[in-house]
Coordinates of C-alpha atoms and ligand atoms in Angstrom, one line a residue:
X516 CA 31.7 -128.5 8.1
X517 CA 30.8 -131.8 6.4
X518 CA 28.4 -134.0 8.4
X519 CA 29.8 -137.4 9.1
X520 CA 27.9 -140.3 10.6
X521 CA 26.0 -143.5 10.0
X522 CA 24.7 -143.8 6.5
X523 CA 23.4 -147.3 6.7
X524 CA 22.9 -150.1 9.2
X525 CA 22.1 -153.9 9.2
X526 CA 21.9 -156.6 11.7
X527 CA 22.2 -160.4 11.7
X528 CA 20.9 -162.3 14.7
X529 CA 22.1 -165.8 15.7
X530 CA 19.6 -168.2 14.2
X531 CA 18.6 -170.1 17.4
X532 CA 16.4 -168.8 20.3
X533 CA 16.2 -169.9 23.9
X534 CA 13.0 -168.7 25.7
X535 CA 14.2 -167.6 29.1
X536 CA 10.9 -167.8 31.0
X537 CA 9.6 -171.1 29.4
X538 CA 12.9 -173.0 28.9
X539 CA 15.7 -171.5 30.8
X540 CA 14.2 -170.5 34.2
X541 CA 12.5 -173.9 34.9
X542 CA 15.8 -175.8 34.0
X543 CA 17.7 -173.5 36.4
X544 CA 15.0 -173.8 39.1
X545 CA 14.4 -170.0 39.0
X546 CA 11.3 -167.8 38.7
X547 CA 10.5 -166.7 35.1
X548 CA 10.0 -163.2 36.5
X549 CA 13.6 -162.9 37.4
X550 CA 14.3 -162.9 33.6
X551 CA 11.2 -161.1 32.3
X552 CA 10.8 -158.5 35.0
X553 CA 14.1 -158.4 36.9
X554 CA 16.6 -158.6 34.0
X555 CA 13.9 -157.5 31.4
X556 CA 14.7 -160.3 29.0
X557 CA 12.4 -162.7 27.2
X558 CA 14.8 -164.6 25.0
X559 CA 18.5 -165.0 23.9
X560 CA 19.8 -165.5 20.4
X561 CA 22.4 -168.2 19.8
X562 CA 24.5 -169.1 16.8
X563 CA 23.7 -172.3 15.0
X564 CA 26.6 -174.8 14.6
X565 CA 27.7 -173.2 11.3
X566 CA 27.6 -169.6 12.6
X567 CA 30.2 -167.6 14.4
X568 CA 31.4 -163.9 14.7
X569 CA 32.7 -164.0 11.1
X570 CA 29.5 -165.4 9.4
X571 CA 27.2 -163.1 11.5
X572 CA 29.3 -160.0 10.7
X573 CA 29.7 -160.9 7.0
X574 CA 26.0 -161.7 6.6
X575 CA 25.0 -158.3 8.0
X576 CA 27.7 -156.5 5.9
X577 CA 26.6 -158.3 2.7
X578 CA 23.0 -157.3 3.1
X579 CA 24.0 -153.7 3.8
X580 CA 26.2 -153.6 0.7
X581 CA 23.6 -155.2 -1.5
X582 CA 20.8 -152.9 -0.3
X583 CA 22.9 -149.9 -1.1
X584 CA 24.4 -151.2 -4.3
X585 CA 28.0 -150.9 -2.9
X586 CA 31.0 -152.7 -4.2
X587 CA 34.4 -153.3 -2.4
X588 CA 36.0 -150.3 -4.1
X589 CA 33.5 -148.0 -2.3
X590 CA 34.9 -149.0 1.0
X591 CA 38.3 -147.8 2.2
X592 CA 38.3 -149.2 5.7
X593 CA 36.9 -152.2 7.6
X594 CA 37.0 -152.3 11.3
X595 CA 35.6 -155.1 13.4
X596 CA 34.7 -154.6 17.0
X597 CA 34.5 -157.8 19.0
X598 CA 35.3 -159.4 22.3
X599 CA 34.9 -162.9 21.0
X600 CA 38.0 -163.0 18.7
X601 CA 39.6 -166.4 18.1
X602 CA 43.0 -165.2 16.9
X603 CA 45.5 -162.9 18.6
X604 CA 47.1 -161.9 15.3
X605 CA 44.9 -162.2 12.3
X606 CA 41.9 -159.8 12.6
X607 CA 38.3 -160.8 12.1
X608 CA 38.0 -158.1 9.5
X609 CA 40.3 -160.0 7.1
X610 CA 38.0 -163.0 7.3
X611 CA 34.9 -160.8 6.7
X612 CA 36.6 -159.2 3.8
X613 CA 37.4 -162.6 2.4
X614 CA 33.8 -163.7 2.7
X615 CA 32.5 -160.5 1.0
X616 CA 35.0 -161.0 -1.9
X617 CA 33.4 -164.3 -2.6
X618 CA 30.1 -162.6 -3.5
X619 CA 31.0 -159.1 -4.7
X620 CA 33.0 -158.1 -7.8
X621 CA 36.3 -156.6 -6.9
X622 CA 38.3 -156.8 -3.7
X623 CA 39.3 -154.9 -0.6
X624 CA 43.0 -154.9 -1.2
X625 CA 43.2 -151.1 -0.7
X626 CA 41.0 -151.0 2.4
X627 CA 42.6 -150.5 5.8
X628 CA 41.4 -153.4 8.1
X629 CA 41.6 -153.7 11.8
X630 CA 40.1 -155.1 15.0
X631 CA 39.1 -153.0 18.0
X632 CA 39.1 -154.3 21.5
X633 CA 37.8 -152.6 24.6
X634 CA 34.9 -154.9 25.7
X635 CA 31.5 -153.7 24.6
X636 CA 32.5 -150.1 23.9
X637 CA 34.8 -151.0 21.0
X638 CA 31.9 -150.9 18.5
X639 CA 31.5 -147.2 19.3
X640 CA 35.2 -146.7 19.3
X641 CA 35.3 -148.1 15.8
X642 CA 32.7 -145.5 14.8
X643 CA 35.0 -142.9 16.2
X644 CA 37.9 -144.2 14.2
X645 CA 35.9 -144.1 11.0
X646 CA 34.6 -140.6 11.8
X647 CA 38.1 -139.3 12.5
X648 CA 39.5 -140.9 9.3
X649 CA 36.8 -139.2 7.2
X650 CA 37.1 -135.9 9.0
X651 CA 40.8 -136.0 8.5
X652 CA 40.2 -136.2 4.7
X653 CA 42.0 -139.5 4.4
X654 CA 39.1 -141.5 3.0
X655 CA 39.5 -140.5 -0.7
X656 CA 35.7 -140.3 -1.1
X657 CA 35.3 -143.9 0.3
X658 CA 33.2 -145.1 3.2
X659 CA 34.1 -147.1 6.3
X660 CA 32.5 -150.4 7.2
X661 CA 32.2 -151.0 10.9
X662 CA 31.1 -154.4 12.1
X663 CA 30.3 -155.2 15.7
X664 CA 30.0 -158.9 16.2
X665 CA 29.9 -161.2 19.2
X666 CA 28.9 -164.5 20.7
X667 CA 28.3 -163.3 24.2
X668 CA 28.5 -166.7 26.0
X669 CA 29.3 -167.2 29.7
X670 CA 30.6 -170.4 31.4
X671 CA 27.8 -172.8 32.2
X672 CA 26.6 -172.0 35.7
X673 CA 27.9 -168.4 35.7
X674 CA 25.2 -165.8 36.7
X675 CA 25.9 -164.1 33.4
X676 CA 24.4 -167.1 31.5
X677 CA 21.0 -165.4 31.9
X678 CA 22.1 -162.5 29.8
X679 CA 23.8 -164.3 26.8
X680 CA 23.2 -163.5 23.2
X681 CA 24.8 -163.5 19.7
X682 CA 24.6 -161.3 16.7
X683 CA 26.2 -158.6 14.6
X684 CA 25.5 -155.1 13.5
X685 CA 27.1 -153.7 10.4
X686 CA 27.3 -149.9 9.9
X687 CA 28.4 -147.8 7.0
X688 CA 30.1 -144.5 8.0
X689 CA 30.1 -141.8 5.4
X690 CA 29.9 -138.1 4.7
X691 CA 26.4 -136.6 4.4
X692 CA 24.9 -139.7 6.1
X693 CA 21.3 -140.8 5.7
X694 CA 20.7 -142.1 9.2
X695 CA 22.5 -140.0 11.9
X696 CA 25.2 -137.4 12.1
X697 CA 27.7 -137.9 15.0
X698 CA 28.5 -135.0 17.3
X699 CA 32.0 -133.7 17.6
X700 CA 31.4 -133.4 21.3
X701 CA 32.0 -136.5 23.4
X702 CA 32.4 -137.4 27.1
X703 CA 34.5 -140.1 28.6
X704 CA 34.5 -141.9 31.9
X705 CA 37.4 -144.3 32.1
X706 CA 39.3 -146.2 34.9
X707 CA 41.4 -149.3 35.4
X708 CA 38.6 -151.7 36.7
X709 CA 38.4 -155.4 37.3
X710 CA 34.7 -156.1 36.7
X711 CA 34.6 -158.3 33.6
X712 CA 37.6 -159.7 31.7
X713 CA 38.8 -162.6 29.6
X714 CA 42.5 -163.1 30.4
X715 CA 43.3 -165.3 27.4
X716 CA 40.2 -167.4 28.0
X717 CA 37.0 -167.7 26.0
X718 CA 34.4 -167.2 28.8
X719 CA 34.6 -164.1 31.0
X720 CA 35.6 -163.8 34.6
X721 CA 32.8 -161.6 35.9
X722 CA 32.1 -159.9 39.2
X723 CA 28.4 -159.3 38.2
X724 CA 27.3 -157.1 41.0
X725 CA 30.4 -155.0 40.8
X726 CA 30.1 -154.7 37.0
X727 CA 26.7 -153.0 37.5
X728 CA 28.2 -150.4 39.9
X729 CA 31.2 -149.8 37.6
X730 CA 28.9 -149.3 34.6
X731 CA 27.0 -146.6 36.6
X732 CA 30.1 -144.9 37.9
X733 CA 31.8 -144.6 34.5
X734 CA 28.6 -143.5 32.9
X735 CA 28.2 -140.7 35.4
X736 CA 31.8 -139.5 34.6
X737 CA 31.2 -139.7 30.9
X738 CA 28.0 -137.5 31.3
X739 CA 29.9 -134.9 33.3
X740 CA 32.7 -134.9 30.8
X741 CA 30.2 -134.5 27.9
X742 CA 28.5 -131.6 29.7
X743 CA 31.9 -129.9 30.1
X744 CA 32.1 -129.6 26.3
X745 CA 28.5 -129.6 25.2
X746 CA 26.8 -127.8 28.1
X747 CA 24.3 -129.2 30.6
X748 CA 21.9 -131.8 29.2
X749 CA 18.1 -131.7 29.8
X750 CA 15.5 -134.5 29.5
X751 CA 14.0 -132.7 26.5
X752 CA 17.2 -132.6 24.6
X753 CA 16.9 -136.2 23.3
X754 CA 14.2 -138.0 21.4
X755 CA 15.8 -141.3 22.4
X756 CA 18.6 -142.4 24.7
X757 CA 20.2 -145.6 23.4
X758 CA 22.4 -147.2 26.2
X759 CA 24.7 -150.1 26.1
X760 CA 22.2 -152.8 27.1
X761 CA 23.7 -156.0 28.7
X762 CA 20.1 -156.5 29.8
X763 CA 17.3 -154.0 30.0
X764 CA 17.2 -154.0 33.8
X765 CA 20.7 -152.4 33.7
X766 CA 19.4 -149.6 31.5
X767 CA 16.5 -149.1 33.9
X768 CA 19.0 -148.3 36.7
X769 CA 21.2 -146.1 34.4
X770 CA 18.2 -144.1 33.1
X771 CA 16.9 -143.3 36.6
X772 CA 20.3 -141.8 37.5
X773 CA 20.6 -140.0 34.2
X774 CA 17.2 -138.4 34.7
X775 CA 17.9 -137.4 38.3
X776 CA 21.1 -135.8 37.1
X777 CA 19.4 -133.9 34.2
X778 CA 16.6 -132.4 36.3
X779 CA 18.8 -131.2 39.1
X780 CA 18.4 -127.4 39.4
X781 CA 15.7 -127.3 36.7
X782 CA 12.1 -126.4 36.6
X783 CA 11.3 -130.1 36.6
X784 CA 12.9 -130.6 39.9
X785 CA 10.8 -127.7 41.3
X786 CA 7.6 -129.0 39.8
X787 CA 8.2 -132.4 41.4
X788 CA 9.2 -131.0 44.8
X789 CA 5.7 -131.0 46.3
X790 CA 5.3 -134.6 45.4
X791 CA 8.7 -136.1 46.2
X792 CA 10.8 -133.3 47.7
X793 CA 13.9 -131.7 46.2
X794 CA 17.0 -133.7 45.6
X795 CA 19.2 -134.1 48.7
X796 CA 22.3 -131.8 48.4
X797 CA 25.6 -133.1 49.5
X798 CA 26.3 -130.1 51.7
X799 CA 23.4 -131.0 53.9
X800 CA 24.8 -134.3 55.1
X801 CA 27.6 -135.3 57.5
X802 CA 28.7 -138.3 55.6
X803 CA 28.9 -139.7 52.1
X804 CA 26.8 -142.7 53.2
X805 CA 24.0 -140.6 54.6
X806 CA 23.9 -138.5 51.4
X807 CA 23.9 -141.7 49.3
X808 CA 21.1 -143.2 51.2
X809 CA 19.0 -140.0 50.9
X810 CA 19.7 -139.9 47.2
X811 CA 18.7 -143.5 46.8
X812 CA 15.4 -142.9 48.6
X813 CA 14.8 -139.8 46.4
X814 CA 15.4 -141.9 43.3
X815 CA 12.9 -144.5 44.4
X816 CA 10.3 -141.8 44.7
X817 CA 11.3 -140.2 41.4
X818 CA 10.9 -143.3 39.3
X819 CA 7.4 -143.7 40.7
X820 CA 6.3 -140.3 39.4
X821 CA 4.1 -140.0 36.3
X822 CA 6.5 -137.5 34.9
X823 CA 9.4 -139.9 35.1
X824 CA 7.4 -142.8 33.8
X825 CA 6.2 -140.8 30.8
X826 CA 9.7 -139.8 30.0
X827 CA 11.1 -143.3 30.3
X828 CA 8.2 -144.8 28.2
X829 CA 9.0 -142.3 25.4
X830 CA 12.7 -141.9 25.5
X831 CA 14.2 -145.1 26.9
X832 CA 11.8 -148.0 26.8
X833 CA 11.6 -148.1 22.9
X834 CA 15.4 -148.7 22.8
X835 CA 15.0 -152.0 24.7
X836 CA 12.5 -153.8 22.6
X837 CA 15.0 -155.8 20.4
X838 CA 17.4 -156.4 23.3
X839 CA 14.6 -158.1 25.2
X840 CA 14.3 -160.7 22.5
X841 CA 18.0 -161.3 21.7
X842 CA 20.1 -160.7 25.0
X843 CA 23.5 -159.1 25.1
X844 CA 25.4 -158.7 21.8
X845 CA 28.3 -157.0 23.6
X846 CA 29.9 -154.6 21.0
X847 CA 26.7 -154.5 19.0
X848 CA 24.4 -153.9 21.9
X849 CA 24.2 -150.1 22.0
X850 CA 23.8 -150.1 18.2
X851 CA 20.9 -152.5 18.6
X852 CA 19.4 -150.1 21.1
X853 CA 19.6 -147.3 18.5
X854 CA 17.9 -149.4 15.8
X855 CA 15.2 -150.5 18.3
X856 CA 14.3 -146.9 19.3
X857 CA 14.2 -145.7 15.6
X858 CA 12.2 -148.8 14.6
X859 CA 9.6 -148.0 17.3
X860 CA 9.4 -144.4 16.1
X861 CA 8.8 -145.5 12.5
X862 CA 6.1 -148.0 13.6
X863 CA 4.4 -145.2 15.5
X864 CA 4.6 -142.5 12.9
X865 CA 6.9 -140.3 15.0
X866 CA 9.0 -138.1 12.7
X867 CA 12.4 -137.8 14.2
X868 CA 14.3 -135.9 11.4
X869 CA 16.3 -133.2 13.0
X870 CA 15.8 -134.6 16.5
X871 CA 18.7 -135.9 18.6
X872 CA 19.8 -139.1 20.2
X873 CA 22.0 -139.3 23.3
X874 CA 24.1 -142.4 22.8
X875 CA 25.7 -143.9 26.0
X876 CA 28.2 -146.7 25.4
X877 CA 30.0 -148.8 27.9
X878 CA 32.8 -151.4 28.0
X879 CA 34.0 -153.3 31.0
X880 CA 37.5 -152.8 32.2
X881 CA 36.1 -150.0 32.1
X882 CA 35.0 -147.1 30.0
X883 CA 31.9 -145.2 29.2
X884 CA 31.4 -142.7 26.3
X885 CA 28.5 -140.3 25.6
X886 CA 27.9 -138.4 22.4
X887 CA 24.9 -137.0 20.6
X888 CA 23.6 -137.9 17.1
X889 CA 21.3 -135.8 14.9
X890 CA 18.7 -137.9 13.0
X891 CA 18.9 -137.3 9.3
X892 CA 16.0 -137.0 6.7
X893 CA 16.7 -140.5 5.3
X894 CA 16.3 -142.3 8.7
X895 CA 12.9 -143.7 8.1
X896 CA 13.7 -145.2 4.7
X897 CA 16.8 -146.8 6.1
X898 CA 15.1 -148.3 9.1
X899 CA 12.1 -149.4 7.0
X900 CA 14.5 -151.5 4.9
X901 CA 15.7 -153.5 7.9
X902 CA 14.0 -156.9 8.5
X903 CA 14.5 -157.1 12.2
X904 CA 11.1 -158.7 13.1
X905 CA 11.5 -161.2 10.2
X906 CA 14.9 -162.3 11.4
X907 CA 13.7 -162.6 15.0
X908 CA 10.7 -164.6 14.0
X909 CA 12.7 -167.0 11.8
X910 CA 14.9 -168.2 14.7
X911 CA 14.5 -171.8 15.7
X912 CA 13.4 -172.3 19.3
X913 CA 15.6 -174.8 21.1
X914 CA 15.1 -176.9 24.3
X915 CA 17.4 -176.7 27.3
X916 CA 19.1 -179.9 26.2
X917 CA 19.7 -178.4 22.8
X918 CA 21.0 -175.3 24.4
X919 CA 23.5 -177.3 26.4
X920 CA 24.6 -179.0 23.1
X921 CA 25.0 -175.7 21.2
X922 CA 26.9 -174.1 24.1
X923 CA 29.4 -177.0 23.9
X924 CA 29.6 -176.7 20.1
X925 CA 30.8 -173.1 20.6
X926 CA 33.0 -173.8 23.6
X927 CA 36.6 -173.8 22.3
X928 CA 37.6 -176.3 25.0
X929 CA 35.1 -179.0 24.0
X930 CA 36.2 -181.3 21.2
X931 CA 33.7 -181.2 18.4
X932 CA 32.5 -184.6 17.4
X933 CA 30.8 -185.1 14.1
X934 CA 27.5 -186.1 15.8
X935 CA 27.5 -183.0 18.0
X936 CA 27.7 -180.5 15.1
X937 CA 24.5 -181.4 13.3
X938 CA 22.9 -178.1 12.4
X939 CA 19.5 -177.1 13.7
X940 CA 18.6 -174.9 10.7
X941 CA 19.4 -175.1 7.0
X942 CA 21.5 -172.3 5.8
X943 CA 20.3 -170.4 2.7
X944 CA 21.7 -167.3 1.0
X945 CA 24.4 -166.8 3.7
X946 CA 28.0 -167.4 4.7
X947 CA 28.7 -170.5 6.8
X948 CA 31.7 -171.8 8.8
X949 CA 33.3 -174.5 6.7
X950 CA 36.0 -176.1 8.9
X951 CA 39.7 -175.4 9.5
X952 CA 42.6 -175.0 7.1
X953 CA 46.1 -176.4 7.4
X954 CA 47.4 -173.5 9.6
X955 CA 44.5 -173.5 11.9
X956 CA 42.7 -170.8 10.0
X957 CA 38.9 -170.8 9.8
X958 CA 37.3 -171.3 6.4
X959 CA 34.0 -169.9 5.2
X960 CA 31.8 -170.4 2.1
X961 CA 28.6 -168.8 0.8
X962 CA 25.6 -171.1 0.6
X963 CA 23.2 -170.1 -2.2
Ligands
CAA1239 N1 10.6 -161.2 40.1 C1 11.0 -159.9 39.7 N2 12.3 -159.6 39.8 C2 13.2 -160.5 40.2 C3 12.8 -161.8 40.6 C4 11.4 -162.1 40.5 N3 11.0 -163.3 40.9 N4 14.0 -162.5 41.0 C5 15.0 -161.6 40.8 N5 14.5 -160.4 40.4 C6 15.3 -159.2 40.1 C7 16.3 -158.9 41.1 O1 15.8 -158.1 42.2 C8 17.3 -158.1 40.3 O2 16.9 -156.8 40.0 P1 17.5 -155.5 40.8 O3 19.0 -155.5 40.5 O4 16.8 -154.3 40.2 O5 17.3 -155.7 42.2 C9 17.3 -158.8 38.9 O6 16.1 -159.5 38.9 C10 18.4 -159.8 38.7 O7 18.4 -160.7 39.8 P2 19.7 -161.0 40.6 O8 20.5 -159.8 40.9 O9 19.4 -162.0 41.7 O10 20.5 -161.8 39.5 P3 21.9 -162.5 39.5 O11 22.7 -162.1 40.7 O12 21.7 -164.0 39.2 O13 22.6 -161.9 38.2 C11 23.8 -160.2 37.2 C12 22.5 -160.6 37.8 C13 24.9 -160.1 38.3 C14 23.7 -158.9 36.4 C15 24.2 -161.3 36.2 O14 23.3 -161.5 35.2 C16 25.6 -161.1 35.5 O15 26.6 -161.4 36.1 N6 25.6 -160.6 34.2 C17 26.8 -160.4 33.5 C18 27.4 -159.1 33.8 C19 26.6 -157.9 33.3 O16 25.9 -158.0 32.4 N7 26.9 -156.8 33.9 C20 26.3 -155.6 33.5 C21 27.2 -154.4 33.6 S1 28.7 -154.8 32.8 C22 28.4 -154.5 31.2 O17 27.5 -153.9 30.8 C23 29.3 -155.1 30.2 C24 28.7 -156.3 29.6 O18 28.0 -156.2 28.5 C25 28.9 -157.6 30.2

């Protein structure tokens, strides 16, 4: 069977940076540790005045295509995953294709374009669509371009404001991929939930505390569903576990539950029993509540063991490094986690070829999906070509007053006055937003 998976990957971060401990926390009258320790975030990325989901996506895609010497005729499909779309009809992929046609010879007239929506999980769903299209033999030797791009902004004053971010991930899906092969096996956990939604509004309505519970509940279902097709999973199965990362503190909770699940009825549970006891079994309790409480106490003891800490430090923590510096990128977030973990391995001379990733995606509303990826021989070369640190370091730090201004610039309900839209950085070698056309369409141009 032909291997299908991610052949190449690129990111583009919003070019502004807000330091959460130094700038945001004091302005909000909050402790910096709530951000750095509680949520696990140091900074958020924001788009400059001339950036949006199209420019960020197109800039990531252009670098990917240039690096791999691709032309539009090599690509038979462009899917954009976003929950920040500004048009209910014309998909963002058409704008991104239009941008790319400005700088590459040829066109995408024979590429199928679309836009995927299911909150943050749609990036992974677009990978799925591309995988299925290639496996079905409909690609005519061409690759699929998947772009996950978002400006994850919350209304001013919303608790979610702490977890904002903006950026795009572009991925090339192909046969015999250089980076990772996707597993055929998948698990889903999906239910009609009201945790986070945008009913025809730009900023989300969020029940933050509930959204955390829904994330965990759907993820548990997805793991069980995955195990029903792939067999029980074990902590040693995966070199890294990239999760959807709205903020690293969320993953800290999810990882503890995942580990607890994986070690149940294994030698690890027995080895830890002297130190923390065995996991409470449901049958031993009179009520759900008593069982839940005992499980929660067991989990608290578990995460304090050396065994858990070592596993977390090796398999989960490396996937959070980039997220800590950029915040939530919604659809791109789990793909940033994959990059982050692989980048850490490269920097620490860990050879991952042939090892597996357990990828855990989530979208509010709500759905979780779990699948495995096998790391390919070309992974190190692909990750080495990314300039993540350079992009992060090149961002311009903004003050809280500047943050308030940029939030207004990107707020569709605030009229943009000429004096408000002065840019903070100077664009160079990238696509920029260039105003509106006669039918309300957005216009873009490439700045040399
Ligand atoms: N020192 C150390 N830790 C501190 C602290 C301090 N001084 N002050 C607070 N903390 C800790 C808290 O204990 C808490 O950690 P635990 O949950 O482990 O107890 C953490 O910092 C956050 O503090 P709060 O719970 O008080 O923060 P909050 O209520 O203001 O907001 C939130 C938290 C509800 C998650 C909010 O950020 C939010 O609404 N975010 C948007 C929704 C979201 O991201 N949900 C995640 C699941 S949904 C999803 O994944 C989809 C998506 O992308 C949106």
